[in-house]
Short mmCIF file of C-alpha atoms in Angstrom, two decimals:
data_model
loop_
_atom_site.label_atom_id
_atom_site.label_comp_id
_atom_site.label_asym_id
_atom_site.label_seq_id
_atom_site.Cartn_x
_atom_site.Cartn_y
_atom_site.Cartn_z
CA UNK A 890 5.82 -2.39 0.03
CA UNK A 891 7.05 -1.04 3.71
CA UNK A 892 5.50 -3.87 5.44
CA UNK A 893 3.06 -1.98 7.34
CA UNK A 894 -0.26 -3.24 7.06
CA UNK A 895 -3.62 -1.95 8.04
CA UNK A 896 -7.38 -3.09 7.98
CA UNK A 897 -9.31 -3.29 7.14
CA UNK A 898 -9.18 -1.02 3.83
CA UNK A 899 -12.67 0.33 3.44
CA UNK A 900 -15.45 1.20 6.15
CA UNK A 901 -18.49 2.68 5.49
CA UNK A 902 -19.98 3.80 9.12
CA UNK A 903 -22.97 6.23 10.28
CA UNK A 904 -22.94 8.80 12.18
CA UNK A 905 -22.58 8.34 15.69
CA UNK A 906 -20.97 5.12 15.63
CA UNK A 907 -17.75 3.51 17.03
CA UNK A 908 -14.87 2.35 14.91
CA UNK A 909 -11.51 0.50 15.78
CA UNK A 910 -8.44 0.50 12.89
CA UNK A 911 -5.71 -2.24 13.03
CA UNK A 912 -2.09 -1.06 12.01
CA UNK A 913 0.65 -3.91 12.17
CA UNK A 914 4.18 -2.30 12.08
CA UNK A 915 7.27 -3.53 10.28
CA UNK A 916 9.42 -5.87 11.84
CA UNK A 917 11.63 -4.45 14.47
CA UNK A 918 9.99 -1.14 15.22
CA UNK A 919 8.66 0.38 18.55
CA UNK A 920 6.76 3.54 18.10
CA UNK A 921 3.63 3.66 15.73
CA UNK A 922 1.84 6.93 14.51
CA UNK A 923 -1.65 7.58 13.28
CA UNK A 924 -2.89 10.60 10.72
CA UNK A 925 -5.94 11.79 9.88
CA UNK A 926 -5.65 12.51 5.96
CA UNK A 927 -8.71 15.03 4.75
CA UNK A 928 -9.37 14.43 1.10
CA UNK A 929 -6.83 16.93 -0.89
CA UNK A 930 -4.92 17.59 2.30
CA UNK A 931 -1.52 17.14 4.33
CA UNK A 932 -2.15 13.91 6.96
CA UNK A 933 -2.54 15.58 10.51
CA UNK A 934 -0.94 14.23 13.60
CA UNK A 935 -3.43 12.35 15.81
CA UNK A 936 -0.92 10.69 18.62
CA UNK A 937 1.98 8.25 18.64
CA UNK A 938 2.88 5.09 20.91
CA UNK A 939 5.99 4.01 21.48
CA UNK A 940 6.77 0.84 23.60
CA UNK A 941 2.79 0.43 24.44
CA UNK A 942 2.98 4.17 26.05
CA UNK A 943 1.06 7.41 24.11
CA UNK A 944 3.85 9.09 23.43
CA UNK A 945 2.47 12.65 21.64
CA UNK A 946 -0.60 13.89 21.01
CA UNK A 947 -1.55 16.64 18.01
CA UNK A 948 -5.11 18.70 18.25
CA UNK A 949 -8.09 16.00 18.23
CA UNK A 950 -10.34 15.29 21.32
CA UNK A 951 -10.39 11.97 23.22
CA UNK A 952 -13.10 10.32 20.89
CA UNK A 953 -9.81 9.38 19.26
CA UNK A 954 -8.01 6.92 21.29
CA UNK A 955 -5.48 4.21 20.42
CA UNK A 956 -3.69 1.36 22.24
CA UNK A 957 -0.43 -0.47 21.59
CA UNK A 958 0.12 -4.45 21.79
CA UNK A 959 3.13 -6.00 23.42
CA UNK A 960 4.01 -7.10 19.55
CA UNK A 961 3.79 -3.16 18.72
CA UNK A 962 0.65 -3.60 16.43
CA UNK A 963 -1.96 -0.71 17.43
CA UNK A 964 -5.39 0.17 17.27
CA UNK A 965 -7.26 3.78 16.33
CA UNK A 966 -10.36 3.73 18.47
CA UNK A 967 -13.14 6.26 17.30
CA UNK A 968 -16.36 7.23 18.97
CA UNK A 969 -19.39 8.76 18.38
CA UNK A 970 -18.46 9.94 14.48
CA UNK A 971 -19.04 12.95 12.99
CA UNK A 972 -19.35 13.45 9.09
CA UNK A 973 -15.60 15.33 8.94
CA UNK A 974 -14.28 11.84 10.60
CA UNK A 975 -14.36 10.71 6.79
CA UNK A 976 -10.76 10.66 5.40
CA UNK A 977 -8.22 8.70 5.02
CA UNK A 978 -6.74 7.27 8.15
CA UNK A 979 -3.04 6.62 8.25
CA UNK A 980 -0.18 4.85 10.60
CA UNK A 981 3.29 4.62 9.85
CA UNK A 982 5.84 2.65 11.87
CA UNK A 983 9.38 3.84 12.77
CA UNK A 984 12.67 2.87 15.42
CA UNK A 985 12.47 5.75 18.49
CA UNK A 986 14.77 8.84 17.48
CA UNK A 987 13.70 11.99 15.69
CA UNK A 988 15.51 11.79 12.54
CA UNK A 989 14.26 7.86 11.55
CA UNK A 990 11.99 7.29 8.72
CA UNK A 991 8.26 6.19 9.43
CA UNK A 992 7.21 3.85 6.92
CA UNK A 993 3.17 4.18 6.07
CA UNK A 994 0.58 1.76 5.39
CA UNK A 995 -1.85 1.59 2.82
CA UNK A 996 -3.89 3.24 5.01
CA UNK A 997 -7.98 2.33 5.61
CA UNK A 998 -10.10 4.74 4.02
CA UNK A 999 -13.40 5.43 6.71
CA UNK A 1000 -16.41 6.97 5.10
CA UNK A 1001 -19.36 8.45 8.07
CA UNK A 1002 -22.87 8.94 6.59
CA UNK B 1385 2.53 27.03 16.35
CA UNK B 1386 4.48 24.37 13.60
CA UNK B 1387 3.81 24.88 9.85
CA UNK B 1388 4.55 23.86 6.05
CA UNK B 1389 3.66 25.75 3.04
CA UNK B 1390 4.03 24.27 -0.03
CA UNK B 1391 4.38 25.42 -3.92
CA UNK B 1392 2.46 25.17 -6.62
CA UNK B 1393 -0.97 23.55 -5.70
CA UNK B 1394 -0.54 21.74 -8.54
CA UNK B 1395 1.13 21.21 -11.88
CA UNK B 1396 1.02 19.89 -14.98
CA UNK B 1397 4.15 18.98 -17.10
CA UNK B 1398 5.29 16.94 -20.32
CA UNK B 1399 7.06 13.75 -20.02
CA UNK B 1400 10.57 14.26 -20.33
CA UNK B 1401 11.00 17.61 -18.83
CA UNK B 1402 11.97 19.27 -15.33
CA UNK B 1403 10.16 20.69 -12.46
CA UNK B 1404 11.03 22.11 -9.32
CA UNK B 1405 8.50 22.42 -6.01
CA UNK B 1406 8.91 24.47 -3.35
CA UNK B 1407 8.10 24.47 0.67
CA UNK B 1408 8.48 26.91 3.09
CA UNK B 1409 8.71 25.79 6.63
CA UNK B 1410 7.99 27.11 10.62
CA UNK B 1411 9.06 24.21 12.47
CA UNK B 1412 10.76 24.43 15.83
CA UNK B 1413 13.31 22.86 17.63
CA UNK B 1414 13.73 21.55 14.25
CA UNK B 1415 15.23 18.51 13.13
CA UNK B 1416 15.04 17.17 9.69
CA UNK B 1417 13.11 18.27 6.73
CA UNK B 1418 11.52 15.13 3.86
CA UNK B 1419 9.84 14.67 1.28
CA UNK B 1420 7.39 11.88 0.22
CA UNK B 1421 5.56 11.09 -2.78
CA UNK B 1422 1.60 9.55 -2.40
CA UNK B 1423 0.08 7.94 -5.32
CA UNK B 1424 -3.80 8.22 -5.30
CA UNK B 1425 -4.92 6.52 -2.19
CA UNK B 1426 -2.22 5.06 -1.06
CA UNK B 1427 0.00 6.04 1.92
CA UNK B 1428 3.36 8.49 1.85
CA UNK B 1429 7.19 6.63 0.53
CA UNK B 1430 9.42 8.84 1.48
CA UNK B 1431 12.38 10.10 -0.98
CA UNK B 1432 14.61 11.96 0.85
CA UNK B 1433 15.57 12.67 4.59
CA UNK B 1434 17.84 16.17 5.56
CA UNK B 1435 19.07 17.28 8.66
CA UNK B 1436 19.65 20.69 9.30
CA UNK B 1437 23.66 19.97 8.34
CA UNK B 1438 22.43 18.68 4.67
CA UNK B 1439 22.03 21.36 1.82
CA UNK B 1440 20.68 18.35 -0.93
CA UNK B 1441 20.22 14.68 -1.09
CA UNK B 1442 19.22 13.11 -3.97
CA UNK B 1443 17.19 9.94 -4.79
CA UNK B 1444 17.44 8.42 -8.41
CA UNK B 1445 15.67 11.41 -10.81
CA UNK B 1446 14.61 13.40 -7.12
CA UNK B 1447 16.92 16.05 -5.75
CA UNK B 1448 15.69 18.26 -2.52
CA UNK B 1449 18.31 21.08 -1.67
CA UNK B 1450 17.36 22.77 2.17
CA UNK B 1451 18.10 25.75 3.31
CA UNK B 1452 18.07 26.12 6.58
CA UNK B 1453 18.83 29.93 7.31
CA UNK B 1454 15.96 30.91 4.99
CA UNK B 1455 13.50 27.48 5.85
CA UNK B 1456 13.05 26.88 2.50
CA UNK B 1457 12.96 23.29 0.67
CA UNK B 1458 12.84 22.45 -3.07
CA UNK B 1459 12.48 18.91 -4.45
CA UNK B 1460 13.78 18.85 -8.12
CA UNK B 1461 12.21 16.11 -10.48
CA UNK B 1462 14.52 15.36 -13.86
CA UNK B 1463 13.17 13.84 -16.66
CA UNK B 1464 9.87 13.35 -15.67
CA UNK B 1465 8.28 9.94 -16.57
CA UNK B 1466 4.47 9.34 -16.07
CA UNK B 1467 4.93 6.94 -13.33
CA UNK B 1468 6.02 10.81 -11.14
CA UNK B 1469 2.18 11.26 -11.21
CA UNK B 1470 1.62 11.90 -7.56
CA UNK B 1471 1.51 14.17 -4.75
CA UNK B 1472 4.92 15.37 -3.69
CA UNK B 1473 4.63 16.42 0.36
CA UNK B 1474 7.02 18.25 2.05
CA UNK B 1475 6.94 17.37 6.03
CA UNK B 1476 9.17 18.78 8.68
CA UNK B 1477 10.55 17.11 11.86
CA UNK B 1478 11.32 18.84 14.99
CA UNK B 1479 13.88 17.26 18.00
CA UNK B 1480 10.76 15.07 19.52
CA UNK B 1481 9.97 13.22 16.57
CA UNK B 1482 7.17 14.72 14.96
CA UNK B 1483 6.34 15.74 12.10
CA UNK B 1484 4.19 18.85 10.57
CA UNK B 1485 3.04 17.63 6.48
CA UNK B 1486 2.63 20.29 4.21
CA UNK B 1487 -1.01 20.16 1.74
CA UNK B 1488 1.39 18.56 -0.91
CA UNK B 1489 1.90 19.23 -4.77
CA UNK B 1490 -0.30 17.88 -7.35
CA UNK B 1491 1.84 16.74 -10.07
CA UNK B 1492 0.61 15.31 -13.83
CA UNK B 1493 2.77 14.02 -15.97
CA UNK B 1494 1.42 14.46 -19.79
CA UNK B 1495 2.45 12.42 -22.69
#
């Protein structure tokens, strides 16, 4: 276990709908990062906070927005889903620097109808 | 534009015997090259870290070897067990901190 957690595990949404993921990091780290993982595919970069701040972004459009809590937990924020929005939805925790290890969650698995 | 390529697709091999997996990577200013394993459903553990200094680092029955001049990666498994069921994904780091994943390996293990 990597002591990332994230809820909840399942969702089952419709298209068009608005959906918020949890992600509590490990103890001790700053900067949390959230993937989109297509079923049989690589996870893709959707943006990173570190310290409360968006700290990256990779190529999806602002339906996909995320916050940061003062205890470094985050939220993934998604409106107005679209049928590819169904894949599994990753974050991973890490200390700042480039060469640290991010530790994953579980990760919640969203399904849009 | 950042990218990993990995080899095979997939694989299927006996228990007991060796494999070896392959990854080409684009990834610039680059950093540090790892691989994780991800069981069905479940999120990436990593295995191994390298910076660009690092030719192999091994983990238990996991060796990766990098070479930097040519961007090429290989993660080595020995003595396979069935527990090594998984996919194996190679991911490269550049200088800001992220990180580019590669499609990943599909490996079986076979009794």
């Amino acid at each position: 276990e990597t002591g990332v957690t994230q809820s909840p595990t399942h969702l089952i949404k419709t298209r068009g709908q608005q959906v918020t993921l949890r992600c509590s990091s490990q103890s001790g780290h700053n900067t949390v990062s959230w993937y989109q993982q297509a079923l049989g595919q690589g996870p893709q970069f959707i943006f990173q906070y570190y310290r409360e701040e968006e700290n990256g972004r990779g190529n999806f459009p602002p339906r996909f927005s995320g916050l940061q809590f003062p205890n470094y937990s985050s939220e993934l924020n998604v409106n107005a889903l679209e049928l590819d929005d169904s894949a599994l939805y990753l974050c991973a925790s890490s200390s700042a620097g480039s060469h640290n290890e991010q530790f994953f969650g579980p990760g919640t698995r969203l399904t849009v109808l | 534009k950042n990218q990993v390529e990995q080899s095979p697709q997939s694989l299927i091999i006996l228990e007991g015997k060796n494999c070896t997996l392959q990854c080409n990577y684009t990834v610039s200013p680059f950093s540090n090259l790892r691989w994780y394993k991800q069981d069905t459903g479940r999120g990436p553990v990593s295995l191994t870290i390298m910076t660009f200094s690092e030719n192999t680092k091994s983990n238990g029955r996991y060796t990766a070897t990098l070479d930097a001049d040519t961007k090429q990666s290989s993660l080595h498994i020995t003595a396979s067990q069935l527990s090594d069921s998984a996919s194996y994904i190679c991911v490269g780091g550049d200088s800001w901190g992220k990180l580019q994943f590669g499609a990943g390996t599909q490996v079986v293990v076979t009794p």
